Amino acid sequence: MAKNIADEITEAEAQAKQQIQEARAEGARILAQAKTESEEQVKSAKQNFHRSFRESVTRFEKDTEKESEKILEKGRADSKALAERHGDRVSGAASWIAEEVFARYGSSKG
């Protein structure tokens, strides 16, 4: 009977080792799967953030373009009103100023 107990212990140890190996393999598989899923989630989050940022920049650019057009139109109207108020006295100076500005800074439509 003593031999049977020793055999049972040996079998139990072998089964325990097998279960440990299986558990380790399962743990490694679960860890690899979790890592892959987390990497995919990070990638997706980055893509969503980038898309959102790009859309925000596009909206901002459109809003800015509209605002700059309003400012430009107001400036044109103001300069036209000034020219009409002062008539010929300003035309020579205005031409000179415009030439200086264009020479120094260039055209805003370029």
Tab-separated table of N, CA, C and O in Angstrom:
chain	number	residue	atom	x	y	z
A	1	MET	N	0.790	-1.194	0.000
A	1	MET	CA	0.000	0.000	0.000
A	1	MET	C	0.841	1.272	0.000
A	1	MET	O	0.401	2.273	-0.517
A	2	ALA	N	2.004	1.212	0.580
A	2	ALA	CA	2.864	2.377	0.638
A	2	ALA	C	3.275	2.794	-0.760
A	2	ALA	O	3.407	3.972	-1.037
A	3	LYS	N	3.443	1.803	-1.624
A	3	LYS	CA	3.834	2.127	-2.985
A	3	LYS	C	2.712	2.849	-3.715
A	3	LYS	O	2.939	3.761	-4.483
A	4	ASN	N	1.486	2.490	-3.438
A	4	ASN	CA	0.346	3.156	-4.063
A	4	ASN	C	0.263	4.626	-3.640
A	4	ASN	O	-0.056	5.485	-4.442
A	5	ILE	N	0.516	4.893	-2.384
A	5	ILE	CA	0.476	6.266	-1.892
A	5	ILE	C	1.595	7.071	-2.557
A	5	ILE	O	1.394	8.200	-2.976
A	6	ALA	N	2.756	6.504	-2.682
A	6	ALA	CA	3.876	7.188	-3.333
A	6	ALA	C	3.542	7.439	-4.797
A	6	ALA	O	3.833	8.525	-5.344
A	7	ASP	N	2.921	6.460	-5.432
A	7	ASP	CA	2.515	6.643	-6.835
A	7	ASP	C	1.458	7.734	-6.956
A	7	ASP	O	1.488	8.550	-7.892
A	8	GLU	N	0.520	7.732	-6.015
A	8	GLU	CA	-0.536	8.761	-6.036
A	8	GLU	C	0.052	10.158	-5.839
A	8	GLU	O	-0.370	11.124	-6.486
A	9	ILE	N	1.029	10.242	-4.943
A	9	ILE	CA	1.682	11.530	-4.707
A	9	ILE	C	2.415	11.968	-5.963
A	9	ILE	O	2.341	13.136	-6.378
A	10	THR	N	3.110	11.044	-6.599
A	10	THR	CA	3.840	11.353	-7.827
A	10	THR	C	2.866	11.796	-8.916
A	10	THR	O	3.124	12.769	-9.640
A	11	GLU	N	1.745	11.091	-9.039
A	11	GLU	CA	0.734	11.465	-10.033
A	11	GLU	C	0.140	12.837	-9.716
A	11	GLU	O	-0.071	13.660	-10.616
A	12	ALA	N	-0.136	13.093	-8.445
A	12	ALA	CA	-0.691	14.382	-8.032
A	12	ALA	C	0.290	15.518	-8.338
A	12	ALA	O	-0.102	16.600	-8.789
A	13	GLU	N	1.576	15.253	-8.080
A	13	GLU	CA	2.586	16.260	-8.383
A	13	GLU	C	2.650	16.529	-9.888
A	13	GLU	O	2.762	17.671	-10.333
A	14	ALA	N	2.586	15.474	-10.690
A	14	ALA	CA	2.630	15.615	-12.147
A	14	ALA	C	1.408	16.395	-12.635
A	14	ALA	O	1.519	17.280	-13.506
A	15	GLN	N	0.234	16.070	-12.071
A	15	GLN	CA	-0.976	16.798	-12.445
A	15	GLN	C	-0.881	18.280	-12.037
A	15	GLN	O	-1.287	19.173	-12.779
A	16	ALA	N	-0.329	18.512	-10.859
A	16	ALA	CA	-0.171	19.887	-10.377
A	16	ALA	C	0.765	20.664	-11.294
A	16	ALA	O	0.502	21.824	-11.634
A	17	LYS	N	1.878	20.029	-11.697
A	17	LYS	CA	2.818	20.680	-12.601
A	17	LYS	C	2.133	20.987	-13.937
A	17	LYS	O	2.324	22.065	-14.504
A	18	GLN	N	1.363	20.016	-14.425
A	18	GLN	CA	0.650	20.209	-15.698
A	18	GLN	C	-0.349	21.368	-15.583
A	18	GLN	O	-0.439	22.216	-16.464
A	19	GLN	N	-1.067	21.425	-14.472
A	19	GLN	CA	-2.042	22.499	-14.256
A	19	GLN	C	-1.349	23.865	-14.150
A	19	GLN	O	-1.840	24.861	-14.659
A	20	ILE	N	-0.199	23.888	-13.505
A	20	ILE	CA	0.574	25.125	-13.395
A	20	ILE	C	1.027	25.594	-14.773
A	20	ILE	O	0.921	26.772	-15.119
A	21	GLN	N	1.530	24.629	-15.577
A	21	GLN	CA	1.967	24.982	-16.930
A	21	GLN	C	0.796	25.498	-17.767
A	21	GLN	O	0.921	26.489	-18.487
A	22	GLU	N	-0.343	24.849	-17.658
A	22	GLU	CA	-1.530	25.280	-18.393
A	22	GLU	C	-1.994	26.659	-17.920
A	22	GLU	O	-2.380	27.511	-18.730
A	23	ALA	N	-1.944	26.874	-16.613
A	23	ALA	CA	-2.353	28.170	-16.060
A	23	ALA	C	-1.408	29.269	-16.530
A	23	ALA	O	-1.846	30.382	-16.875
A	24	ARG	N	-0.110	28.978	-16.542
A	24	ARG	CA	0.863	29.966	-17.023
A	24	ARG	C	0.624	30.281	-18.507
A	24	ARG	O	0.677	31.440	-18.915
A	25	ALA	N	0.385	29.240	-19.299
A	25	ALA	CA	0.130	29.442	-20.726
A	25	ALA	C	-1.150	30.263	-20.922
A	25	ALA	O	-1.190	31.185	-21.753
A	26	GLU	N	-2.182	29.947	-20.174
A	26	GLU	CA	-3.440	30.696	-20.257
A	26	GLU	C	-3.233	32.154	-19.816
A	26	GLU	O	-3.746	33.085	-20.433
A	27	GLY	N	-2.464	32.339	-18.759
A	27	GLY	CA	-2.156	33.691	-18.290
A	27	GLY	C	-1.406	34.491	-19.340
A	27	GLY	O	-1.705	35.668	-19.572
A	28	ALA	N	-0.442	33.868	-19.976
A	28	ALA	CA	0.331	34.539	-21.027
A	28	ALA	C	-0.571	34.892	-22.211
A	28	ALA	O	-0.464	35.982	-22.785
A	29	ARG	N	-1.486	33.979	-22.561
A	29	ARG	CA	-2.415	34.232	-23.665
A	29	ARG	C	-3.345	35.404	-23.319
A	29	ARG	O	-3.550	36.315	-24.125
A	30	ILE	N	-3.870	35.399	-22.097
A	30	ILE	CA	-4.760	36.483	-21.664
A	30	ILE	C	-4.015	37.813	-21.633
A	30	ILE	O	-4.527	38.842	-22.070
A	31	LEU	N	-2.786	37.787	-21.145
A	31	LEU	CA	-1.973	39.005	-21.088
A	31	LEU	C	-1.696	39.542	-22.488
A	31	LEU	O	-1.819	40.745	-22.738
A	32	ALA	N	-1.346	38.662	-23.421
A	32	ALA	CA	-1.076	39.087	-24.799
A	32	ALA	C	-2.338	39.663	-25.437
A	32	ALA	O	-2.284	40.697	-26.130
A	33	GLN	N	-3.479	39.032	-25.189
A	33	GLN	CA	-4.739	39.526	-25.736
A	33	GLN	C	-5.076	40.900	-25.155
A	33	GLN	O	-5.479	41.811	-25.874
A	34	ALA	N	-4.899	41.058	-23.850
A	34	ALA	CA	-5.177	42.336	-23.199
A	34	ALA	C	-4.254	43.429	-23.737
A	34	ALA	O	-4.681	44.567	-23.968
A	35	LYS	N	-2.996	43.081	-23.949
A	35	LYS	CA	-2.033	44.047	-24.490
A	35	LYS	C	-2.445	44.475	-25.891
A	35	LYS	O	-2.429	45.667	-26.220
A	36	THR	N	-2.837	43.514	-26.717
A	36	THR	CA	-3.277	43.828	-28.083
A	36	THR	C	-4.507	44.719	-28.063
A	36	THR	O	-4.575	45.714	-28.796
A	37	GLU	N	-5.466	44.387	-27.216
A	37	GLU	CA	-6.683	45.194	-27.127
A	37	GLU	C	-6.379	46.607	-26.642
A	37	GLU	O	-6.932	47.584	-27.159
A	38	SER	N	-5.491	46.728	-25.663
A	38	SER	CA	-5.158	48.059	-25.154
A	38	SER	C	-4.434	48.883	-26.213
A	38	SER	O	-4.677	50.089	-26.348
A	39	GLU	N	-3.556	48.243	-26.989
A	39	GLU	CA	-2.866	48.953	-28.069
A	39	GLU	C	-3.859	49.427	-29.123
A	39	GLU	O	-3.742	50.543	-29.637
A	40	GLU	N	-4.852	48.592	-29.439
A	40	GLU	CA	-5.872	48.981	-30.413
A	40	GLU	C	-6.713	50.140	-29.878
A	40	GLU	O	-7.064	51.054	-30.628
A	41	GLN	N	-7.028	50.116	-28.586
A	41	GLN	CA	-7.804	51.205	-27.992
A	41	GLN	C	-7.009	52.510	-27.997
A	41	GLN	O	-7.560	53.572	-28.271
A	42	VAL	N	-5.724	52.429	-27.695
A	42	VAL	CA	-4.875	53.624	-27.729
A	42	VAL	C	-4.801	54.176	-29.150
A	42	VAL	O	-4.932	55.384	-29.374
A	43	LYS	N	-4.622	53.288	-30.121
A	43	LYS	CA	-4.555	53.708	-31.521
A	43	LYS	C	-5.861	54.380	-31.931
A	43	LYS	O	-5.859	55.444	-32.560
A	44	SER	N	-6.975	53.779	-31.573
A	44	SER	CA	-8.284	54.341	-31.903
A	44	SER	C	-8.491	55.696	-31.235
A	44	SER	O	-8.986	56.641	-31.853
A	45	ALA	N	-8.087	55.807	-29.978
A	45	ALA	CA	-8.226	57.075	-29.261
A	45	ALA	C	-7.382	58.162	-29.917
A	45	ALA	O	-7.832	59.303	-30.070
A	46	LYS	N	-6.167	57.811	-30.324
A	46	LYS	CA	-5.304	58.779	-31.001
A	46	LYS	C	-5.921	59.231	-32.317
A	46	LYS	O	-5.901	60.418	-32.659
A	47	GLN	N	-6.462	58.267	-33.075
A	47	GLN	CA	-7.087	58.608	-34.353
A	47	GLN	C	-8.298	59.512	-34.134
A	47	GLN	O	-8.486	60.495	-34.857
A	48	ASN	N	-9.116	59.199	-33.129
A	48	ASN	CA	-10.286	60.023	-32.835
A	48	ASN	C	-9.876	61.424	-32.402
A	48	ASN	O	-10.483	62.418	-32.815
A	49	PHE	N	-8.838	61.511	-31.569
A	49	PHE	CA	-8.359	62.822	-31.132
A	49	PHE	C	-7.840	63.613	-32.322
A	49	PHE	O	-8.133	64.801	-32.466
A	50	HIS	N	-7.070	62.972	-33.175
A	50	HIS	CA	-6.505	63.652	-34.337
A	50	HIS	C	-7.620	64.158	-35.257
A	50	HIS	O	-7.575	65.296	-35.731
A	51	ARG	N	-8.622	63.308	-35.485
A	51	ARG	CA	-9.753	63.692	-36.334
A	51	ARG	C	-10.491	64.882	-35.717
A	51	ARG	O	-10.820	65.853	-36.392
A	52	SER	N	-10.731	64.804	-34.421
A	52	SER	CA	-11.420	65.889	-33.720
A	52	SER	C	-10.611	67.177	-33.776
A	52	SER	O	-11.156	68.261	-34.009
A	53	PHE	N	-9.309	67.070	-33.572
A	53	PHE	CA	-8.435	68.242	-33.628
A	53	PHE	C	-8.454	68.859	-35.022
A	53	PHE	O	-8.560	70.079	-35.173
A	54	ARG	N	-8.367	68.015	-36.046
A	54	ARG	CA	-8.376	68.488	-37.427
A	54	ARG	C	-9.695	69.215	-37.733
A	54	ARG	O	-9.699	70.266	-38.367
A	55	GLU	N	-10.820	68.648	-37.267
A	55	GLU	CA	-12.117	69.284	-37.476
A	55	GLU	C	-12.192	70.623	-36.744
A	55	GLU	O	-12.732	71.595	-37.275
A	56	SER	N	-11.644	70.689	-35.543
A	56	SER	CA	-11.632	71.946	-34.784
A	56	SER	C	-10.805	73.005	-35.507
A	56	SER	O	-11.217	74.167	-35.588
A	57	VAL	N	-9.648	72.607	-36.009
A	57	VAL	CA	-8.797	73.543	-36.739
A	57	VAL	C	-9.510	74.038	-37.991
A	57	VAL	O	-9.490	75.237	-38.305
A	58	THR	N	-10.175	73.143	-38.699
A	58	THR	CA	-10.900	73.523	-39.909
A	58	THR	C	-12.012	74.508	-39.587
A	58	THR	O	-12.175	75.516	-40.282
A	59	ARG	N	-12.774	74.227	-38.524
A	59	ARG	CA	-13.834	75.152	-38.104
A	59	ARG	C	-13.246	76.510	-37.733
A	59	ARG	O	-13.780	77.557	-38.111
A	60	PHE	N	-12.156	76.490	-36.986
A	60	PHE	CA	-11.513	77.737	-36.570
A	60	PHE	C	-11.038	78.537	-37.784
A	60	PHE	O	-11.208	79.745	-37.844
A	61	GLU	N	-10.443	77.842	-38.750
A	61	GLU	CA	-9.978	78.521	-39.957
A	61	GLU	C	-11.138	79.155	-40.719
A	61	GLU	O	-11.030	80.279	-41.205
A	62	LYS	N	-12.259	78.431	-40.829
A	62	LYS	CA	-13.431	78.987	-41.521
A	62	LYS	C	-13.967	80.205	-40.785
A	62	LYS	O	-14.287	81.224	-41.406
A	63	ASP	N	-14.068	80.108	-39.456
A	63	ASP	CA	-14.548	81.247	-38.666
A	63	ASP	C	-13.613	82.438	-38.803
A	63	ASP	O	-14.055	83.582	-38.932
A	64	THR	N	-12.326	82.169	-38.772
A	64	THR	CA	-11.334	83.229	-38.901
A	64	THR	C	-11.406	83.877	-40.272
A	64	THR	O	-11.294	85.101	-40.398
A	65	GLU	N	-11.598	83.069	-41.291
A	65	GLU	CA	-11.717	83.596	-42.652
A	65	GLU	C	-12.920	84.526	-42.757
A	65	GLU	O	-12.826	85.614	-43.336
A	66	LYS	N	-14.040	84.131	-42.174
A	66	LYS	CA	-15.241	84.977	-42.184
A	66	LYS	C	-14.980	86.288	-41.444
A	66	LYS	O	-15.360	87.360	-41.920
A	67	GLU	N	-14.342	86.196	-40.284
A	67	GLU	CA	-14.039	87.398	-39.501
A	67	GLU	C	-13.101	88.318	-40.263
A	67	GLU	O	-13.289	89.535	-40.276
A	68	SER	N	-12.072	87.750	-40.895
A	68	SER	CA	-11.118	88.587	-41.623
A	68	SER	C	-11.788	89.275	-42.806
A	68	SER	O	-11.472	90.419	-43.115
A	69	GLU	N	-12.724	88.593	-43.458
A	69	GLU	CA	-13.475	89.220	-44.556
A	69	GLU	C	-14.291	90.401	-44.045
A	69	GLU	O	-14.325	91.453	-44.670
A	70	LYS	N	-14.924	90.221	-42.878
A	70	LYS	CA	-15.702	91.316	-42.288
A	70	LYS	C	-14.793	92.501	-41.979
A	70	LYS	O	-15.137	93.647	-42.268
A	71	ILE	N	-13.639	92.226	-41.394
A	71	ILE	CA	-12.697	93.289	-41.043
A	71	ILE	C	-12.197	93.985	-42.300
A	71	ILE	O	-12.108	95.219	-42.358
A	72	LEU	N	-11.891	93.196	-43.321
A	72	LEU	CA	-11.400	93.752	-44.579
A	72	LEU	C	-12.462	94.624	-45.237
A	72	LEU	O	-12.166	95.729	-45.700
A	73	GLU	N	-13.697	94.161	-45.262
A	73	GLU	CA	-14.788	94.940	-45.841
A	73	GLU	C	-15.009	96.234	-45.065
A	73	GLU	O	-15.234	97.289	-45.650
A	74	LYS	N	-14.937	96.165	-43.750
A	74	LYS	CA	-15.091	97.370	-42.928
A	74	LYS	C	-13.973	98.354	-43.237
A	74	LYS	O	-14.200	99.557	-43.383
A	75	GLY	N	-12.763	97.852	-43.359
A	75	GLY	CA	-11.633	98.717	-43.699
A	75	GLY	C	-11.805	99.367	-45.056
A	75	GLY	O	-11.505	100.559	-45.233
A	76	ARG	N	-12.290	98.614	-46.007
A	76	ARG	CA	-12.533	99.173	-47.344
A	76	ARG	C	-13.599	100.266	-47.281
A	76	ARG	O	-13.452	101.331	-47.892
A	77	ALA	N	-14.676	99.974	-46.568
A	77	ALA	CA	-15.756	100.952	-46.442
A	77	ALA	C	-15.260	102.205	-45.726
A	77	ALA	O	-15.582	103.339	-46.136
A	78	ASP	N	-14.497	102.017	-44.656
A	78	ASP	CA	-13.960	103.169	-43.921
A	78	ASP	C	-13.029	104.007	-44.790
A	78	ASP	O	-13.083	105.240	-44.765
A	79	SER	N	-12.170	103.344	-45.546
A	79	SER	CA	-11.238	104.092	-46.395
A	79	SER	C	-11.987	104.812	-47.514
A	79	SER	O	-11.636	105.936	-47.881
A	80	LYS	N	-13.023	104.177	-48.049
A	80	LYS	CA	-13.829	104.826	-49.090
A	80	LYS	C	-14.535	106.053	-48.525
A	80	LYS	O	-14.549	107.127	-49.158
A	81	ALA	N	-15.099	105.911	-47.323
A	81	ALA	CA	-15.774	107.048	-46.690
A	81	ALA	C	-14.787	108.168	-46.412
A	81	ALA	O	-15.102	109.350	-46.625
A	82	LEU	N	-13.611	107.834	-45.950
A	82	LEU	CA	-12.579	108.842	-45.684
A	82	LEU	C	-12.190	109.562	-46.974
A	82	LEU	O	-12.068	110.797	-47.000
A	83	ALA	N	-12.016	108.772	-48.033
A	83	ALA	CA	-11.646	109.369	-49.320
A	83	ALA	C	-12.745	110.285	-49.827
A	83	ALA	O	-12.469	111.365	-50.367
A	84	GLU	N	-13.992	109.901	-49.662
A	84	GLU	CA	-15.104	110.739	-50.108
A	84	GLU	C	-15.193	112.017	-49.275
A	84	GLU	O	-15.512	113.086	-49.802
A	85	ARG	N	-14.925	111.927	-47.988
A	85	ARG	CA	-14.988	113.105	-47.113
A	85	ARG	C	-13.906	114.113	-47.452
A	85	ARG	O	-14.120	115.317	-47.401
A	86	HIS	N	-12.729	113.620	-47.748
A	86	HIS	CA	-11.615	114.535	-47.949
A	86	HIS	C	-11.310	114.795	-49.422
A	86	HIS	O	-10.421	115.591	-49.737
A	87	GLY	N	-11.993	114.106	-50.288
A	87	GLY	CA	-11.889	114.384	-51.714
A	87	GLY	C	-10.488	114.278	-52.264
A	87	GLY	O	-9.732	113.360	-51.957
A	88	ASP	N	-10.143	115.247	-53.095
A	88	ASP	CA	-8.864	115.216	-53.808
A	88	ASP	C	-7.663	115.478	-52.910
A	88	ASP	O	-6.535	115.176	-53.287
A	89	ARG	N	-7.879	116.019	-51.742
A	89	ARG	CA	-6.748	116.319	-50.864
A	89	ARG	C	-6.009	115.053	-50.448
A	89	ARG	O	-4.823	115.070	-50.163
A	90	VAL	N	-6.728	113.938	-50.419
A	90	VAL	CA	-6.153	112.712	-49.877
A	90	VAL	C	-5.667	111.755	-50.961
A	90	VAL	O	-4.832	110.895	-50.698
A	91	SER	N	-6.150	111.905	-52.178
A	91	SER	CA	-5.844	110.896	-53.201
A	91	SER	C	-4.348	110.709	-53.420
A	91	SER	O	-3.872	109.577	-53.547
A	92	GLY	N	-3.596	111.782	-53.447
A	92	GLY	CA	-2.148	111.654	-53.636
A	92	GLY	C	-1.479	110.971	-52.456
A	92	GLY	O	-0.631	110.084	-52.624
A	93	ALA	N	-1.880	111.361	-51.240
A	93	ALA	CA	-1.299	110.745	-50.046
A	93	ALA	C	-1.710	109.276	-49.938
A	93	ALA	O	-0.901	108.419	-49.576
A	94	ALA	N	-2.965	108.996	-50.273
A	94	ALA	CA	-3.441	107.613	-50.210
A	94	ALA	C	-2.688	106.729	-51.187
A	94	ALA	O	-2.322	105.586	-50.860
A	95	SER	N	-2.454	107.222	-52.357
A	95	SER	CA	-1.711	106.448	-53.346
A	95	SER	C	-0.295	106.178	-52.844
A	95	SER	O	0.225	105.062	-52.961
A	96	TRP	N	0.320	107.210	-52.300
A	96	TRP	CA	1.678	107.053	-51.787
A	96	TRP	C	1.711	106.039	-50.639
A	96	TRP	O	2.572	105.159	-50.593
A	97	ILE	N	0.754	106.142	-49.701
A	97	ILE	CA	0.691	105.199	-48.569
A	97	ILE	C	0.474	103.776	-49.078
A	97	ILE	O	1.132	102.832	-48.633
A	98	ALA	N	-0.447	103.611	-50.010
A	98	ALA	CA	-0.720	102.278	-50.557
A	98	ALA	C	0.522	101.699	-51.212
A	98	ALA	O	0.851	100.514	-51.027
A	99	GLU	N	1.226	102.516	-51.964
A	99	GLU	CA	2.449	102.038	-52.609
A	99	GLU	C	3.491	101.629	-51.573
A	99	GLU	O	4.161	100.602	-51.727
A	100	GLU	N	3.613	102.419	-50.520
A	100	GLU	CA	4.563	102.092	-49.462
A	100	GLU	C	4.198	100.790	-48.754
A	100	GLU	O	5.046	99.947	-48.482
A	101	VAL	N	2.924	100.646	-48.457
A	101	VAL	CA	2.469	99.424	-47.768
A	101	VAL	C	2.697	98.210	-48.650
A	101	VAL	O	3.216	97.177	-48.199
A	102	PHE	N	2.319	98.293	-49.920
A	102	PHE	CA	2.511	97.162	-50.817
A	102	PHE	C	3.989	96.872	-51.021
A	102	PHE	O	4.395	95.706	-51.108
A	103	ALA	N	4.790	97.913	-51.083
A	103	ALA	CA	6.224	97.703	-51.268
A	103	ALA	C	6.826	97.022	-50.046
A	103	ALA	O	7.695	96.154	-50.177
A	104	ARG	N	6.370	97.405	-48.881
A	104	ARG	CA	6.956	96.871	-47.649
A	104	ARG	C	6.375	95.498	-47.285
A	104	ARG	O	7.098	94.574	-46.919
A	105	TYR	N	5.060	95.349	-47.386
A	105	TYR	CA	4.409	94.128	-46.878
A	105	TYR	C	3.814	93.248	-47.959
A	105	TYR	O	3.440	92.122	-47.706
A	106	GLY	N	3.641	93.732	-49.132
A	106	GLY	CA	3.071	92.939	-50.199
A	106	GLY	C	1.548	92.962	-50.149
A	106	GLY	O	0.940	93.511	-49.244
A	107	SER	N	0.944	92.342	-51.119
A	107	SER	CA	-0.517	92.312	-51.216
A	107	SER	C	-1.074	91.245	-50.287
A	107	SER	O	-0.524	90.167	-50.150
A	108	SER	N	-2.231	91.499	-49.679
A	108	SER	CA	-2.847	90.524	-48.785
A	108	SER	C	-3.554	89.423	-49.544
A	108	SER	O	-3.989	88.446	-48.980
A	109	LYS	N	-3.696	89.558	-50.841
A	109	LYS	CA	-4.401	88.551	-51.654
A	109	LYS	C	-3.426	87.546	-52.248
A	109	LYS	O	-3.821	86.688	-53.004
A	110	GLY	N	-2.184	87.604	-51.909
A	110	GLY	CA	-1.177	86.727	-52.500
A	110	GLY	C	-0.951	85.580	-51.674
A	110	GLY	O	-0.869	84.477	-51.672
